[in-house]
Coordinates of C-alpha atoms in Angstrom, one line a residue:
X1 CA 96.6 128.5 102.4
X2 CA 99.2 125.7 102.4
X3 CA 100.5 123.6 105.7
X4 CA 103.3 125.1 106.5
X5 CA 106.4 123.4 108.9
X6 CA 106.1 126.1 111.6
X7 CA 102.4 125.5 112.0
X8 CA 103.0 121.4 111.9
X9 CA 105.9 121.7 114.0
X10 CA 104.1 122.0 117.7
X11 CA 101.7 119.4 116.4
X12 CA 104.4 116.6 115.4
X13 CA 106.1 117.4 118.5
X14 CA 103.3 116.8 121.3
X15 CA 102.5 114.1 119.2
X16 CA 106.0 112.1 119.4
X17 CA 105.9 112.7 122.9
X18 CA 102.5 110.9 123.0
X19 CA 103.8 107.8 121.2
X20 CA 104.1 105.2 123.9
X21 CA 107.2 103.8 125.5
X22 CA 108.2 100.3 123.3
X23 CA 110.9 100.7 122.0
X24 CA 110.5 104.0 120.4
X25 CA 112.9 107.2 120.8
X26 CA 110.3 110.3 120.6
X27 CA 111.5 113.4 120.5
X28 CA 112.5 116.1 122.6
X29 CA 111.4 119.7 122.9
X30 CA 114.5 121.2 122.5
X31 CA 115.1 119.7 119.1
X32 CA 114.0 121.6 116.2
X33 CA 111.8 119.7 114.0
X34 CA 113.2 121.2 110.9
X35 CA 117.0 119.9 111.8
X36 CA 115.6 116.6 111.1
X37 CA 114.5 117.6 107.3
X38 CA 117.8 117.4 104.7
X39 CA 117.7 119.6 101.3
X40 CA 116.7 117.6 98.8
X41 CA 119.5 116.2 96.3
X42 CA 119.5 117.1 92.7
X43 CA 120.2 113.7 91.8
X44 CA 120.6 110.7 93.7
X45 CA 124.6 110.8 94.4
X46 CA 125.9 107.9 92.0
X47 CA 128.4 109.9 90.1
X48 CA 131.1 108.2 92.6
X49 CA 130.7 105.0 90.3
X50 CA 130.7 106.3 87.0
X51 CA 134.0 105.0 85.6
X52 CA 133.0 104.4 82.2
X53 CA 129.1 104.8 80.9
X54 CA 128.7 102.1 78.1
X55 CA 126.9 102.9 74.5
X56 CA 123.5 101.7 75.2
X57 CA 123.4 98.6 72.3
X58 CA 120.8 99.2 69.7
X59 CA 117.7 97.2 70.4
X60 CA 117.0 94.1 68.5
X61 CA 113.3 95.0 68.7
X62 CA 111.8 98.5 68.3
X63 CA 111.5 99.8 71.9
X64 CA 108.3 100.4 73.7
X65 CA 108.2 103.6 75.5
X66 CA 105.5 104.0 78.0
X67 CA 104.9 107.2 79.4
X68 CA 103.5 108.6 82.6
X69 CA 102.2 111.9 83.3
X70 CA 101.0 114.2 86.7
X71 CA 97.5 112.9 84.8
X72 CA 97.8 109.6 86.5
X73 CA 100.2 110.5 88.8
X74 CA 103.7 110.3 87.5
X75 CA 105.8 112.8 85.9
X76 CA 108.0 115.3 87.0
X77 CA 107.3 118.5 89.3
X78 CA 106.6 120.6 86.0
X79 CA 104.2 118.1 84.4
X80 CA 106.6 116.9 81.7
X81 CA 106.0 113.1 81.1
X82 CA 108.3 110.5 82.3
X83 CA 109.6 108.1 80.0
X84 CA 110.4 104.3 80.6
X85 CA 112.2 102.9 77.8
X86 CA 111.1 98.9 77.7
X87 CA 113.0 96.4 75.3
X88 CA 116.6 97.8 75.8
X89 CA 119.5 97.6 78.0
X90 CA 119.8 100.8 80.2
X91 CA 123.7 101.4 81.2
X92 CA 122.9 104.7 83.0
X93 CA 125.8 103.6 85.5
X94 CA 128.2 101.4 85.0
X95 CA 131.6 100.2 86.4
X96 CA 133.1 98.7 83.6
X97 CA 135.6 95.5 84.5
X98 CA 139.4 95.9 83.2
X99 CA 141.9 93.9 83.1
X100 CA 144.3 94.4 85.6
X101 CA 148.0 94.9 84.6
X102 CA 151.0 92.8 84.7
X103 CA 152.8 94.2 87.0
X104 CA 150.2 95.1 89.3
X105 CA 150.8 92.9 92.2
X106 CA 153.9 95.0 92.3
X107 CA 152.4 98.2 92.0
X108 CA 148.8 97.5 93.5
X109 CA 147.3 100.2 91.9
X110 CA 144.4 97.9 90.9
X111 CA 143.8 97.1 94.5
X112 CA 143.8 100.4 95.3
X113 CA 141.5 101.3 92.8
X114 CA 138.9 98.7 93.7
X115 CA 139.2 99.7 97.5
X116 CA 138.5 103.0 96.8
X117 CA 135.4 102.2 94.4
X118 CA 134.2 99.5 97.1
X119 CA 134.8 102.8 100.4
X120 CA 132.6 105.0 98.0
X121 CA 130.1 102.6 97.4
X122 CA 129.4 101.8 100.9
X123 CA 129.5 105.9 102.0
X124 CA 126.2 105.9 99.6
X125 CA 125.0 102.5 100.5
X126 CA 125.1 104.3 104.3
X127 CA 123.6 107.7 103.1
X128 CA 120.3 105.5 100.8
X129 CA 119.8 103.7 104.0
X130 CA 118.9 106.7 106.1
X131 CA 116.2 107.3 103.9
X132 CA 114.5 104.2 103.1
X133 CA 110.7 104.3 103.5
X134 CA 108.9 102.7 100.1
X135 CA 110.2 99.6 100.4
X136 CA 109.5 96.0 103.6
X137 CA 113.0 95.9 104.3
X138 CA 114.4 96.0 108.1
X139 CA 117.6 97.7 107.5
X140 CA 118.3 97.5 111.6
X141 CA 120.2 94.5 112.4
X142 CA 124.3 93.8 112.9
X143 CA 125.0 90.5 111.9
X144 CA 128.7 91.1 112.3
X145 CA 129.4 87.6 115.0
X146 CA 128.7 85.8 111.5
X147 CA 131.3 87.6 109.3
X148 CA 133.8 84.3 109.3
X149 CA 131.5 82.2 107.3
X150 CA 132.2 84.5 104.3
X151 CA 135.1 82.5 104.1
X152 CA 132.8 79.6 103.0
X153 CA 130.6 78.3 100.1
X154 CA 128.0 77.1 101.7
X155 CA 125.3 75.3 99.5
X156 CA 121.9 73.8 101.0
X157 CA 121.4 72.2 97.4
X158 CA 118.7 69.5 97.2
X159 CA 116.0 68.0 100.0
X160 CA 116.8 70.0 103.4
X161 CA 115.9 66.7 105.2
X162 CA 118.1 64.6 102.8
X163 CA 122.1 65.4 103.8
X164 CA 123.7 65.1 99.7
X165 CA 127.1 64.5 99.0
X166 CA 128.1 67.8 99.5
X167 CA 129.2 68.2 102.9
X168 CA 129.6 72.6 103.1
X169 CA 126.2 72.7 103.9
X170 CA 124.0 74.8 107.0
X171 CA 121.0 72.3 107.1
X172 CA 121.2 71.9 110.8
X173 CA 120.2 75.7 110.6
X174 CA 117.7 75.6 108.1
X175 CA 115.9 72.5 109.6
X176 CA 116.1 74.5 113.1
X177 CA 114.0 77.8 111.1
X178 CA 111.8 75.4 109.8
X179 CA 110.8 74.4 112.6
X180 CA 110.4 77.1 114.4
X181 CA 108.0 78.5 111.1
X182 CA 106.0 75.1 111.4
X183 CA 105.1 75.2 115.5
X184 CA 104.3 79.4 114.7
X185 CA 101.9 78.0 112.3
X186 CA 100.5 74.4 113.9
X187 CA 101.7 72.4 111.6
X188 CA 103.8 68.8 113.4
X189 CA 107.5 67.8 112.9
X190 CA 106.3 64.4 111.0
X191 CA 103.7 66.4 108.6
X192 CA 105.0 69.3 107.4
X193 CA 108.0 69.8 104.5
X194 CA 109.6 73.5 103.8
X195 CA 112.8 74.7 102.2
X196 CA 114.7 78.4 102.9
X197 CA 114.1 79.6 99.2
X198 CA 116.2 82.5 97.8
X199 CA 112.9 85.2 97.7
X200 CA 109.0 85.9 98.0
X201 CA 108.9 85.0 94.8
X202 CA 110.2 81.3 94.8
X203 CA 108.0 80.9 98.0
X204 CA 105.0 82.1 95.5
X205 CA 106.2 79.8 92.7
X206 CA 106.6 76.6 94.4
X207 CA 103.3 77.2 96.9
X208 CA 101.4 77.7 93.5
X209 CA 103.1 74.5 91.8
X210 CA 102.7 72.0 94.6
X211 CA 99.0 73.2 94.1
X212 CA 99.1 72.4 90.2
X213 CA 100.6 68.6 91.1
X214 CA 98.1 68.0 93.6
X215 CA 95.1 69.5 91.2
X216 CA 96.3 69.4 87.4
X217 CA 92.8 70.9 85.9
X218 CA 92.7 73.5 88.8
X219 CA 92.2 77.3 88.4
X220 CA 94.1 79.5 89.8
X221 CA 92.2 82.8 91.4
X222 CA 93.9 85.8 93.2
X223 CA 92.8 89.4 93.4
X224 CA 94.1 91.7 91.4
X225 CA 96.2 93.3 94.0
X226 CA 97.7 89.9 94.5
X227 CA 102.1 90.5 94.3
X228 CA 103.1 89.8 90.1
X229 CA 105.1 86.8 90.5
X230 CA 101.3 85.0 91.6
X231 CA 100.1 85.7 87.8
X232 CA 104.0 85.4 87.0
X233 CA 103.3 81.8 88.3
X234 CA 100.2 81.3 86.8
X235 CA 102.0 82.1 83.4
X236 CA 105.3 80.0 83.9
X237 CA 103.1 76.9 84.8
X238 CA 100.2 77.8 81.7
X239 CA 97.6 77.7 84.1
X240 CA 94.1 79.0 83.6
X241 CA 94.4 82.5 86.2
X242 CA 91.3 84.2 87.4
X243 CA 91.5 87.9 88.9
X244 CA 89.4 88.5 91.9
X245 CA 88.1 92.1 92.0
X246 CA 89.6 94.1 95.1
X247 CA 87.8 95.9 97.9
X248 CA 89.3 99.7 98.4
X249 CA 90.9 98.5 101.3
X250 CA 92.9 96.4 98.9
X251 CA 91.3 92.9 100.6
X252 CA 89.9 90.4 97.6
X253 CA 86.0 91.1 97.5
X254 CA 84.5 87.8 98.2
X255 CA 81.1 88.7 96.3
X256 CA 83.0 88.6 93.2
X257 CA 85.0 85.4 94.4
X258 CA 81.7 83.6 95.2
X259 CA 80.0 84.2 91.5
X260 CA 83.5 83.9 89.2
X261 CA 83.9 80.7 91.3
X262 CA 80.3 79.1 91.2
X263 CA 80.6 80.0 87.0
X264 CA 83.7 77.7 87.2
X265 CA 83.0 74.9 89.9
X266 CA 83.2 72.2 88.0
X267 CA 86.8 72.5 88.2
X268 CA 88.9 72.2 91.4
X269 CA 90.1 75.5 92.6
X270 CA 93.6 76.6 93.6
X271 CA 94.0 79.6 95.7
X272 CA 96.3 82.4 96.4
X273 CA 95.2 84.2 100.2
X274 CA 97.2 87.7 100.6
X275 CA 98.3 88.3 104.3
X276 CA 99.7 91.8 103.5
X277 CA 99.2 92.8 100.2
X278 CA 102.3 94.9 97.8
X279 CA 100.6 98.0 97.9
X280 CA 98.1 98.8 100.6
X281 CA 99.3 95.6 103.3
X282 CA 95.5 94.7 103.0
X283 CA 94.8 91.1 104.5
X284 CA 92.4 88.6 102.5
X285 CA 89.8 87.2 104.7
X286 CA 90.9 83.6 104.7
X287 CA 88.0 82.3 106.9
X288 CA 85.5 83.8 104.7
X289 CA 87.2 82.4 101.6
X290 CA 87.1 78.7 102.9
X291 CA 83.3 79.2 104.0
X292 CA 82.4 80.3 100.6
X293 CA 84.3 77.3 99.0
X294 CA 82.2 74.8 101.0
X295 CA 79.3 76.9 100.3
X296 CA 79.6 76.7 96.5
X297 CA 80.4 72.8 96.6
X298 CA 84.2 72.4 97.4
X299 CA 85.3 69.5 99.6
X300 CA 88.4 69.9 100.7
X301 CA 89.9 67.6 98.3
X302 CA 88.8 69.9 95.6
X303 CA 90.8 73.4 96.7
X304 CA 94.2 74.6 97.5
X305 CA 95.4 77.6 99.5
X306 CA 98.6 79.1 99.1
X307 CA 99.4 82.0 102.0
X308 CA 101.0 84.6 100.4
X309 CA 102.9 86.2 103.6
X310 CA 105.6 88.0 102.5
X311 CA 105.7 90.9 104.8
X312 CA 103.2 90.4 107.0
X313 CA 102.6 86.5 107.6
X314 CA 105.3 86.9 110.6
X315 CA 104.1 90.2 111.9
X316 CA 100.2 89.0 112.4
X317 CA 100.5 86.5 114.5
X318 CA 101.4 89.0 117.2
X319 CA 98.5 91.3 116.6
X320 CA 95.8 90.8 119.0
X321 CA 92.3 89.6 117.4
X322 CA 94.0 89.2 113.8
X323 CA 92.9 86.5 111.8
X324 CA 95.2 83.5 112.3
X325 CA 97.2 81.4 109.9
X326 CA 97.2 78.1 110.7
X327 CA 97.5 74.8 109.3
X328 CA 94.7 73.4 111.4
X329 CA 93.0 74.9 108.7
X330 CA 92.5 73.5 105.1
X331 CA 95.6 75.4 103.8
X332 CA 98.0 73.9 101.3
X333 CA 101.0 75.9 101.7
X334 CA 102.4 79.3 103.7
X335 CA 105.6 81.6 102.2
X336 CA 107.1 84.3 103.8
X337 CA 110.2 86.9 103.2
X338 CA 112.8 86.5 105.2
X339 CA 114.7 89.7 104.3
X340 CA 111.4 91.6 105.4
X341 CA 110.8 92.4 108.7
X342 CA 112.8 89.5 109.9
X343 CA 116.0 92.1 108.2
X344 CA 118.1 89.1 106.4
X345 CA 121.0 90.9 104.8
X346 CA 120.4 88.8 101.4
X347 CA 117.4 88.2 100.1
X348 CA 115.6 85.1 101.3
X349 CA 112.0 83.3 102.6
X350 CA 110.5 80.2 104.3
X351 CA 108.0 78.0 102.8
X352 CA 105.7 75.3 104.7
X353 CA 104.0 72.6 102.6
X354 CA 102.2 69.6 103.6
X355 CA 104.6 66.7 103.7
X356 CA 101.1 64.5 101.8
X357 CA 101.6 67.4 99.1
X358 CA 105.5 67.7 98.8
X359 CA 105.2 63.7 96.9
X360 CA 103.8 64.7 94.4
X361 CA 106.6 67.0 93.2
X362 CA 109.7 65.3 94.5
X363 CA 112.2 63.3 92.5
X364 CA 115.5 61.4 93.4
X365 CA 118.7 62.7 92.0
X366 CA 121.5 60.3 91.9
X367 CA 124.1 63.4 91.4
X368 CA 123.0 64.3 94.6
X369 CA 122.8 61.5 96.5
X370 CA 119.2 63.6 97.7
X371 CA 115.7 64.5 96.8
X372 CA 114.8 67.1 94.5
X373 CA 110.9 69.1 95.7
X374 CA 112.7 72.5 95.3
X375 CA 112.0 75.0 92.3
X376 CA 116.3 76.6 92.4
X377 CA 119.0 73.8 92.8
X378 CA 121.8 75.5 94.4
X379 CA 120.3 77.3 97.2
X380 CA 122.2 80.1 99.6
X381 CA 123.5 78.4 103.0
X382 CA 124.0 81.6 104.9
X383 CA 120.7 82.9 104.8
X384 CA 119.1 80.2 107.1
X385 CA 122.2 80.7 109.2
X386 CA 121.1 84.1 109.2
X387 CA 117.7 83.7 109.9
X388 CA 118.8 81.0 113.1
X389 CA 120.6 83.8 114.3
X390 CA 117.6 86.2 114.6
X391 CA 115.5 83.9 115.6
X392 CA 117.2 82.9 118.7
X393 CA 118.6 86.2 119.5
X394 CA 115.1 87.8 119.1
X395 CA 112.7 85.0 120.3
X396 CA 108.7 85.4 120.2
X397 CA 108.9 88.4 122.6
X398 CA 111.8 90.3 120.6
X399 CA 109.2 90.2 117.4
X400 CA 106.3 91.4 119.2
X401 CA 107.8 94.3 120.4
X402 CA 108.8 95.0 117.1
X403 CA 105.4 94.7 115.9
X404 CA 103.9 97.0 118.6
X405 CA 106.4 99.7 117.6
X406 CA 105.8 99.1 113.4
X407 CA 101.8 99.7 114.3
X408 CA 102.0 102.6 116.8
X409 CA 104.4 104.2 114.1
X410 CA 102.6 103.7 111.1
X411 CA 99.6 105.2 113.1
X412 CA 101.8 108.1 114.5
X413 CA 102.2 108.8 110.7
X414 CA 99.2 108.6 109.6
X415 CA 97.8 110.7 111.9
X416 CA 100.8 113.6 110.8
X417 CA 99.8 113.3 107.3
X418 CA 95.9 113.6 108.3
X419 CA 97.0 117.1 110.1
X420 CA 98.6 118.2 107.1
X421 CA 96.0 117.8 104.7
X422 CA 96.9 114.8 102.9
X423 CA 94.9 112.0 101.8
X424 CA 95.8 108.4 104.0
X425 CA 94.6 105.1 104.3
X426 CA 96.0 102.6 106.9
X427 CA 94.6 99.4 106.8
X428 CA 93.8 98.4 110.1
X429 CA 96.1 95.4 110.3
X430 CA 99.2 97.0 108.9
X431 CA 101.7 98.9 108.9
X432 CA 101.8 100.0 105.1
X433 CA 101.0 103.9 105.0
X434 CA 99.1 104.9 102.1
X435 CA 98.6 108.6 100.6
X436 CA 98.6 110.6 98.0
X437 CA 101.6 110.3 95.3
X438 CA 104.3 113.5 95.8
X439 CA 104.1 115.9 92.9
X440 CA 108.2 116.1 93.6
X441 CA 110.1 113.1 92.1
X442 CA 113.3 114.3 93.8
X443 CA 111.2 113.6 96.8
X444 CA 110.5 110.0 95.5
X445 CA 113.7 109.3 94.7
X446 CA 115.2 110.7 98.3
X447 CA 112.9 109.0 100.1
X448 CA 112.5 105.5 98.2
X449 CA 108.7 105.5 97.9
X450 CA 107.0 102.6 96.2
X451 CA 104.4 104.7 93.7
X452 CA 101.5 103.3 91.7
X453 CA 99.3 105.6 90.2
X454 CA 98.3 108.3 92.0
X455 CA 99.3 106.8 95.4
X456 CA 102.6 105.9 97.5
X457 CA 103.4 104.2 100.1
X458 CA 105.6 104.2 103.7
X459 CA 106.1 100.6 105.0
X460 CA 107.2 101.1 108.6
X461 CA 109.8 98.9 110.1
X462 CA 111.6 98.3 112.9
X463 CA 114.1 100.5 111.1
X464 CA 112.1 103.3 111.1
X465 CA 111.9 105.8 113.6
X466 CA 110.3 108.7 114.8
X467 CA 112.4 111.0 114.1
X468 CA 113.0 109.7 110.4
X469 CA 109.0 110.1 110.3
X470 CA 109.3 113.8 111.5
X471 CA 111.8 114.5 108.8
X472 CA 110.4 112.9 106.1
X473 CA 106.7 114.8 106.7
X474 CA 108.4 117.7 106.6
X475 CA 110.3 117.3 103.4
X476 CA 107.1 116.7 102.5
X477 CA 105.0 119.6 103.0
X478 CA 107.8 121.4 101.7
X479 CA 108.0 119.9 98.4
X480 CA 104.3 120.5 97.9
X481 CA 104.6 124.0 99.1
X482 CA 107.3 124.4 96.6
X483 CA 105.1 123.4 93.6
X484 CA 102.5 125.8 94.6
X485 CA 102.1 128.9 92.4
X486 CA 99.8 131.1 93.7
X487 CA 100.2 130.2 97.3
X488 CA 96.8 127.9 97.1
X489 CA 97.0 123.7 97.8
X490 CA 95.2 121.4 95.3
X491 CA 95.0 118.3 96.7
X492 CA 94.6 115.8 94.1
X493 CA 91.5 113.2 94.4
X494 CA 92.6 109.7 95.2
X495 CA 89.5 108.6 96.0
X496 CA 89.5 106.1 94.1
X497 CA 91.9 104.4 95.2
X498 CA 91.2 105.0 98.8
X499 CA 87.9 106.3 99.3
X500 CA 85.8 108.9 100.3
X501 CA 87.2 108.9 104.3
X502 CA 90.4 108.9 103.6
X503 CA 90.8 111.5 100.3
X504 CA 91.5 114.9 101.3
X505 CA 90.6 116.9 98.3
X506 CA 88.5 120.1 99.0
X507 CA 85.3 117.6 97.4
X508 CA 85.8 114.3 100.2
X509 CA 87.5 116.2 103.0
X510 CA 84.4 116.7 104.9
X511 CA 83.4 113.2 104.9
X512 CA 86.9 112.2 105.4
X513 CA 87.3 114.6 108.7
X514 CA 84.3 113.5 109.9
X515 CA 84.9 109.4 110.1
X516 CA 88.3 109.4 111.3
X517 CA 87.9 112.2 114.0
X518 CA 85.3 109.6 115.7
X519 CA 87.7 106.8 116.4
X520 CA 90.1 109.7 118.1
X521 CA 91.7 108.0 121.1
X522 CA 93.5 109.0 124.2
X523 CA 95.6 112.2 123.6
X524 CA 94.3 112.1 120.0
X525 CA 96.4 109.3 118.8
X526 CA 94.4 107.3 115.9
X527 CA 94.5 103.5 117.3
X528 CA 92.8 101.0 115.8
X529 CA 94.7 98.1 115.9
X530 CA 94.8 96.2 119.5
X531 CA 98.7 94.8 120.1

């Protein structure tokens, strides 16, 4: 018989009450757990800004449609296949520009007009944020002390170190972040060079360059659930890639590292080290990787690690018995996200180099009177501004606390899903919730979830509460409820991408109930991770 709310209900409940005092707002009793659930929307609300919806242009290329059915976990509730058109331009909403008329500063109507667009838009910008769980983004923060600097264009364009011409600059800030990223990480003033860059991604693409310069013949290996813009990298810079074959926890498997890199070992070997990966937050073992370089043959002049840290690089350092990033070891380069769990309005990230390394990239630009070691020119000035403001208002002990609550969380929801039959993997250093993919898209769409296959995923973050965790696990027991016909739950097998303890089909569910049901702690809350 399926899970239903009123049977889940007294469960979720003692639990939130269990979920210790740090920051998080449990429950009470006398609030009814359904009151937290919202009905499903037809269609995400959008129809606000739909002024004019443009004539798709005919493709200059013949499209490629991919489809994806309930078969490997995509599709709609009834099965039909979802289509993603690839090779055109997709106007399904648009708010086309006009030209405003001539007498309109007289009349105003076109100010009016874009005042009322810009009040709708943030009325659904405000509803999409309430129910934001797919995605590492810390949507909690209030930034509004640094509202005057809109007023400015600031531009941090060139060396960070090297003041240019251009004097409406933040690189007091930025230098202040970078050093507070570069003591985190044991790394000194006088040996370290780093840059606010405008993403992950440029972190990823100028960690894996500065690797090229320093080894031109190198390889480049990552495990395949390395974050695309790693092989995107590997691409731009036509560099030989190798993809290291993934554990089920989503960690690199370093048997397959140590045979596909003795087969290459006569060339130098440039890495990429996950501390968090996209899907499952699964952290390489960077210890284990160096040993097996030195064990194959590698001096350290031979090798380059790049720390891939995007979500998690800040948030492990304040996990007890994690493996530590540190630049006392034979790393090349660290990135991380700054509009992650740090919750930078715009996107942003921090990336450390070695200042030995950064030479070999740099060149002067007379224009701007500074160096140029970065991969964008322009680069925002109000992030690190933004960034200096959370880090002093938050301080060391400000993030841990946020990482207690993010762990105890994702547990707390990992151990609701378990109760309600669901296949779920947590990795034991993260807060990325894995389980099995919704059958409802209206449900994905609601709730934001990042999907691959036949899994999703939660990332909790400070944002994310309790209560919003309550909700959302009832939405979801109601949506599978809803698909069911005949009043019997299939659970589809993801055990493949999870693994036998942690699939709750009817095959795996006996395996899976009887490993995680040993590491039961104190009023049954599932705590693996020491904070």
């Amino acid at each position: 018989m399926p899970v239903t709310t009123e049977v889940l209900e007294a469960s979720l409940l003692k639990k939130s009450r269990g979920v210790p005092d740090s920051g998080v707002s449990p429950r009470s009793a006398s609030s009814p757990l359904l009151a937290a659930a919202e009905p499903l929307p037809e269609e995400i609300p959008l129809e606000a800004l739909k002024k004019t919806v443009l004539p798709s242009p005919a493709p200059a290329l013949p499209p490629v449609v991919v489809e994806i059915t309930n078969g490997c976990g995509g599709g709609d509730e009834h099965g039909h296949p979802r289509k993603f058109v690839m090779g055109r331009n997709m106007h399904g909403s648009c708010l086309q520009i006009t030209e405003p008329e001539l007498n309109d500063k007289e009349t105003g109507e076109k100010e009016a007009y874009m005042s009322a667009v810009l009040a709708q838009y943030k009325e659904i910008l405000v509803e999409r944020t309430k129910f934001h769980l797919g995605y590492p983004y810390n949507l909690d923060f209030n930034y509004g002390a640094l509202a005057e600097l809109q007023h400015f264009s600031i531009n941090n364009l060139g060396d960070p170190f090297i003041e240019s011409n251009y004097g409406v600059h933040s690189r007091q800030f930025e230098v202040g972040v970078l050093d507070w990223f570069a003591h985190l990480w044991e790394l000194e003033k006088d040996e370290y060079w780093g840059y606010i860059t405008n993403c992950g991604t440029e972190g990823n693409l100028h960690g894996i360059l500065v690797g090229r310069e320093v080894l031109p013949d190198g390889i480049l290996y990552a495990s395949r659930d390395s974050h695309y813009s790693v092989f995107k990298a590997a691409r731009m810079y036509r560099m030989e890639a190798v993809k290291v074959d993934t554990l089920l926890s989503g960690e690199i498997n370093c048997d397959d590292f140590r045979k596909k890199l003795t087969d290459r070992k006569d060339k130098p070997a440039i890495l990429n080290i996950n501390v968090g990966t996209t899907v499952k937050g699964a952290v390489d073992d960077l210890d284990l990787v160096i040993q097996i370089l030195k064990e194959v043959g590698y001096t350290e002049d031979r090798f380059y690690i790049h720390i891939d840290g995007a979500l998690f690089g800040l948030m492990i350092p304040f996990v007890k018995r994690a493996p530590k990033v540190s630049f006392k070891k034979p790393i090349g380069s660290v990135s991380v996200s700054g509009h992650k769990f740090m919750g930078c309005p715009m996107p942003c990230g921090v990336q450390i180099t070695r200042m030995k390394h950064i030479n070999m990239l740099s060149r002067n630009v007379e224009y701007l009177a500074s160096r140029d070691a970065t991969i964008m020119g322009s680069r925002n000035g109000h992030a690190p501004i933004f960034l200096w403001y959370t880090l002093n208002h938050k301080g060391y002990r400000g993030f841990q606390k946020e990482v207690q609550r993010c762990i105890r969380n994702a547990h707390y929801l990992t151990d609701c899903l378990r109760e309600a039959n669901f296949g779920v993997m947590l990795n034991e250093l993260s807060s990325t919730v894995v389980f099995e993919r919704p059958q409802s898209e209206a449900l994905i769409l609601k709730w934001q979830l990042a999907c691959q296959g036949k899994i999703a995923h939660a990332v909790i973050m400070p944002s994310v509460t309790v209560e919003k965790l309550d909700a959302f696990v009832v939405e979801l027991i109601q949506a599978r409820n809803a698909s069911i016909a005949d009043g019997n739950v299939t659970i589809q097998c993801i055990v493949e991408e999870v693994g036998a303890n942690n699939c709750a089909c009817s095959l795996h569910r006996g395996a899976r109930v009887n490993s995680w049901t040993k590491d039961l702690g104190m009023d049954g809350v599932h705590m693996e991770t020491e904070i």
